[in-house]
Amino acid sequence: MKHGIINAYRAFLPDVTDATPIITLYEGDTPLLEAPRLRERLFLPDNLRLFIKFEGMNPTGSFKDRGMTMAVSKAAERGAQAVMCASTGNTSAAAAAYAARAGMRSVVLLPRGEVAMGKLSQALMHGATVLAIDGNFDEALCLVRDICATHPFDLVNSVNPVRLEGQKTAAFEIVDELGDAPDYHAIPVGNAGNITAYWRGFRQYHAAGKTTKLPKMLGFQAAGASPIVDGHPVLHPQTIATAIRIGNPASWQGAVAARDESGGLIDRVSDERILEAYAAVAASEGIFAEPACATPLAGLQSLAEQGYFPLDRPLRVSVTLTGHGLKDPDRALKVSGGSVREAPAQKDAILRELEKAIF
Ligand SMILES: *Cc1c(COP(=O)(O)O)cnc(C)c1O
């Protein structure tokens, strides 16, 4: 395996030239794990094999690293001194880390009070200038676009086209691992860059003769932040899945194209269902993902309940778990009940406690 997504997939990344310095933390090459226990727990039919693409295993703990290696490499090529982004958290963590790696400054705008602690601590530790604004992600992105248009900051949000170029490599990895495209690919939808990027990746690999088919793309939004399902922007998006708390996705058209061209769908799921799936994947497979990642798992469960999946042939379904659970330990402690038992440092007392807990 070549290190980093640019080295691994350079032939499919025409933006990278001999003049591009490659700024990498060895992102990509993340595990694709079959998840039979979770499949059962979500009541998915047994002709369906469920595969988890665990993007929490990237260097800063989310898929944003795939796009950021491209965005910061291109910024370095232009001689940029600083990058800037709006973020629900993970973009800022990735931007700050890759900027540090390139010896650049970074500035991030965050919605105040809405960013998980792990993500904020990453941005701060990597030396970003962090500004919490009195507004949501959509407003932050608007401001960043405005500032980057007139000031010497390189914009590294996914409206920067090379971000999606980097992110499409996750689709390549799934195909390389499965030997063909899956029948369905499920993914959370926030700003909608990632679903757009995956669809591009699957199509390009298909066009290159590396797959015999294209997957149906299944995108899922949180019920309180589902502009694409509603068909209009949501002014005050609300959901516990903060990474996808977005009311006016920048890549809206890309998501709609992925849905329609693939014959898939974009649907919504409740926060309650998201939290159940979040706990289920951690408990049944040992995979700790952040809450937003559970959105497509809850979505698959609800599609199975509606009898969506054909039962007459083997199916392979891949699902992207976009970020690591350690990003948001507060939520994990809340959902798990945080019930830590106490006992004196004494064998009998501990065994008595275990008796109560396990038997
Ligand atoms: C950014 C992010 C998303 C949303 O991806 P989009 O490309 O904005 O749709 C989902 N989950 C996590 C963990 C993220 O960081």
Short mmCIF file of C-alpha atoms in Angstrom, two decimals, residues 204-330:
data_model
loop_
_atom_site.label_atom_id
_atom_site.label_comp_id
_atom_site.label_asym_id
_atom_site.label_seq_id
_atom_site.Cartn_x
_atom_site.Cartn_y
_atom_site.Cartn_z
CA GLN A 204 -15.04 6.88 -12.25
CA TYR A 205 -14.06 3.38 -11.19
CA HIS A 206 -16.93 1.99 -13.24
CA ALA A 207 -15.86 4.01 -16.27
CA ALA A 208 -12.30 2.68 -15.80
CA GLY A 209 -13.64 -0.88 -15.98
CA LYS A 210 -12.94 -1.66 -12.34
CA THR A 211 -16.54 -2.53 -11.47
CA THR A 212 -19.35 -4.36 -13.24
CA LYS A 213 -22.10 -2.21 -11.70
CA LEU A 214 -22.88 0.97 -9.78
CA PRO A 215 -24.31 1.01 -6.26
CA LYS A 216 -27.58 2.66 -5.34
CA MET A 217 -26.70 5.59 -3.09
CA LEU A 218 -28.66 5.78 0.17
CA GLY A 219 -28.22 9.14 1.93
CA PHE A 220 -29.62 9.86 5.38
CA GLN A 221 -30.23 13.14 7.16
CA ALA A 222 -31.31 13.72 10.74
CA ALA A 223 -35.02 14.48 11.07
CA GLY A 224 -34.40 17.97 12.50
CA ALA A 225 -31.92 18.85 9.77
CA SER A 226 -33.28 17.31 6.57
CA PRO A 227 -33.41 20.08 3.95
CA ILE A 228 -32.90 17.73 0.99
CA VAL A 229 -35.75 15.47 2.08
CA ASP A 230 -37.97 18.50 2.78
CA GLY A 231 -37.00 20.12 -0.52
CA HIS A 232 -36.12 23.47 1.06
CA PRO A 233 -33.45 24.89 3.41
CA VAL A 234 -34.00 24.51 7.15
CA LEU A 235 -33.39 27.79 8.96
CA HIS A 236 -32.76 26.34 12.43
CA PRO A 237 -31.46 22.79 12.01
CA GLN A 238 -31.62 20.70 15.18
CA THR A 239 -30.14 17.29 15.92
CA ILE A 240 -27.85 15.60 18.42
CA ALA A 241 -25.77 14.50 15.40
CA THR A 242 -23.85 17.78 15.37
CA ALA A 243 -21.64 16.81 12.41
CA ILE A 244 -24.71 16.88 10.14
CA ARG A 245 -26.55 19.77 11.74
CA ILE A 246 -26.75 21.69 8.49
CA GLY A 247 -29.77 23.43 7.02
CA ASN A 248 -28.55 24.47 3.59
CA PRO A 249 -26.04 21.98 2.15
CA ALA A 250 -23.40 23.41 -0.18
CA SER A 251 -23.41 20.26 -2.35
CA TRP A 252 -27.21 19.93 -2.49
CA GLN A 253 -27.24 19.39 -6.27
CA GLY A 254 -24.52 16.77 -6.05
CA ALA A 255 -26.52 14.79 -3.51
CA VAL A 256 -29.67 14.94 -5.59
CA ALA A 257 -27.72 13.80 -8.66
CA ALA A 258 -26.18 10.90 -6.70
CA ARG A 259 -29.63 9.86 -5.55
CA ASP A 260 -31.34 10.14 -8.92
CA GLU A 261 -28.58 8.83 -11.18
CA SER A 262 -28.01 5.79 -8.95
CA GLY A 263 -31.70 5.03 -8.39
CA GLY A 264 -31.19 5.41 -4.64
CA LEU A 265 -32.83 7.67 -2.09
CA ILE A 266 -32.28 10.33 0.54
CA ASP A 267 -34.33 9.87 3.67
CA ARG A 268 -34.38 11.04 7.29
CA VAL A 269 -34.21 9.34 10.66
CA SER A 270 -35.05 10.52 14.18
CA ASP A 271 -32.43 11.37 16.79
CA GLU A 272 -33.82 8.58 18.95
CA ARG A 273 -33.13 6.02 16.22
CA ILE A 274 -29.69 7.53 15.59
CA LEU A 275 -28.72 7.13 19.24
CA GLU A 276 -29.93 3.52 19.30
CA ALA A 277 -27.81 2.66 16.27
CA TYR A 278 -24.86 4.57 17.75
CA ALA A 279 -24.99 2.36 20.83
CA ALA A 280 -25.67 -0.79 18.78
CA VAL A 281 -22.59 -0.58 16.55
CA ALA A 282 -20.31 0.05 19.52
CA ALA A 283 -21.78 -2.77 21.60
CA SER A 284 -22.20 -5.37 18.87
CA GLU A 285 -19.09 -4.85 16.74
CA GLY A 286 -16.54 -3.00 18.86
CA ILE A 287 -16.68 -0.04 16.49
CA PHE A 288 -16.87 3.31 18.24
CA ALA A 289 -18.19 5.93 15.85
CA GLU A 290 -19.58 9.37 16.54
CA PRO A 291 -23.37 9.92 16.62
CA ALA A 292 -23.73 11.31 13.08
CA CYS A 293 -22.25 8.08 11.72
CA ALA A 294 -25.13 6.09 13.08
CA THR A 295 -27.58 7.97 10.85
CA PRO A 296 -27.18 5.62 7.86
CA LEU A 297 -27.35 2.58 10.17
CA ALA A 298 -30.68 3.78 11.52
CA GLY A 299 -31.67 4.49 7.94
CA LEU A 300 -30.88 0.95 6.80
CA GLN A 301 -32.89 -0.43 9.69
CA SER A 302 -35.89 1.63 8.73
CA LEU A 303 -35.60 0.66 5.04
CA ALA A 304 -35.47 -3.02 6.03
CA GLU A 305 -38.62 -2.55 8.13
CA GLN A 306 -40.35 -1.16 5.06
CA GLY A 307 -39.27 -4.20 3.01
CA TYR A 308 -37.06 -2.08 0.78
CA PHE A 309 -34.34 -4.68 0.11
CA PRO A 310 -34.96 -7.50 -2.38
CA LEU A 311 -34.76 -10.92 -0.66
CA ASP A 312 -34.22 -13.14 -3.70
CA ARG A 313 -30.47 -12.64 -4.22
CA PRO A 314 -27.27 -11.96 -2.27
CA LEU A 315 -26.69 -8.26 -1.57
CA ARG A 316 -23.67 -6.38 -0.38
CA VAL A 317 -24.27 -3.11 1.44
CA SER A 318 -21.44 -0.82 2.48
CA VAL A 319 -21.94 2.01 4.93
CA THR A 320 -19.59 4.85 5.79
CA LEU A 321 -19.05 5.53 9.47
CA THR A 322 -17.60 8.98 9.02
CA GLY A 323 -15.86 9.78 12.32
CA HIS A 324 -14.52 8.35 15.57
CA GLY A 325 -16.56 8.05 18.75
CA LEU A 326 -13.75 9.48 20.87
CA LYS A 327 -14.54 12.85 19.33
CA ASP A 328 -17.60 13.15 21.52
CA PRO A 329 -17.08 11.41 24.87
CA ASP A 330 -19.83 13.48 26.54
#
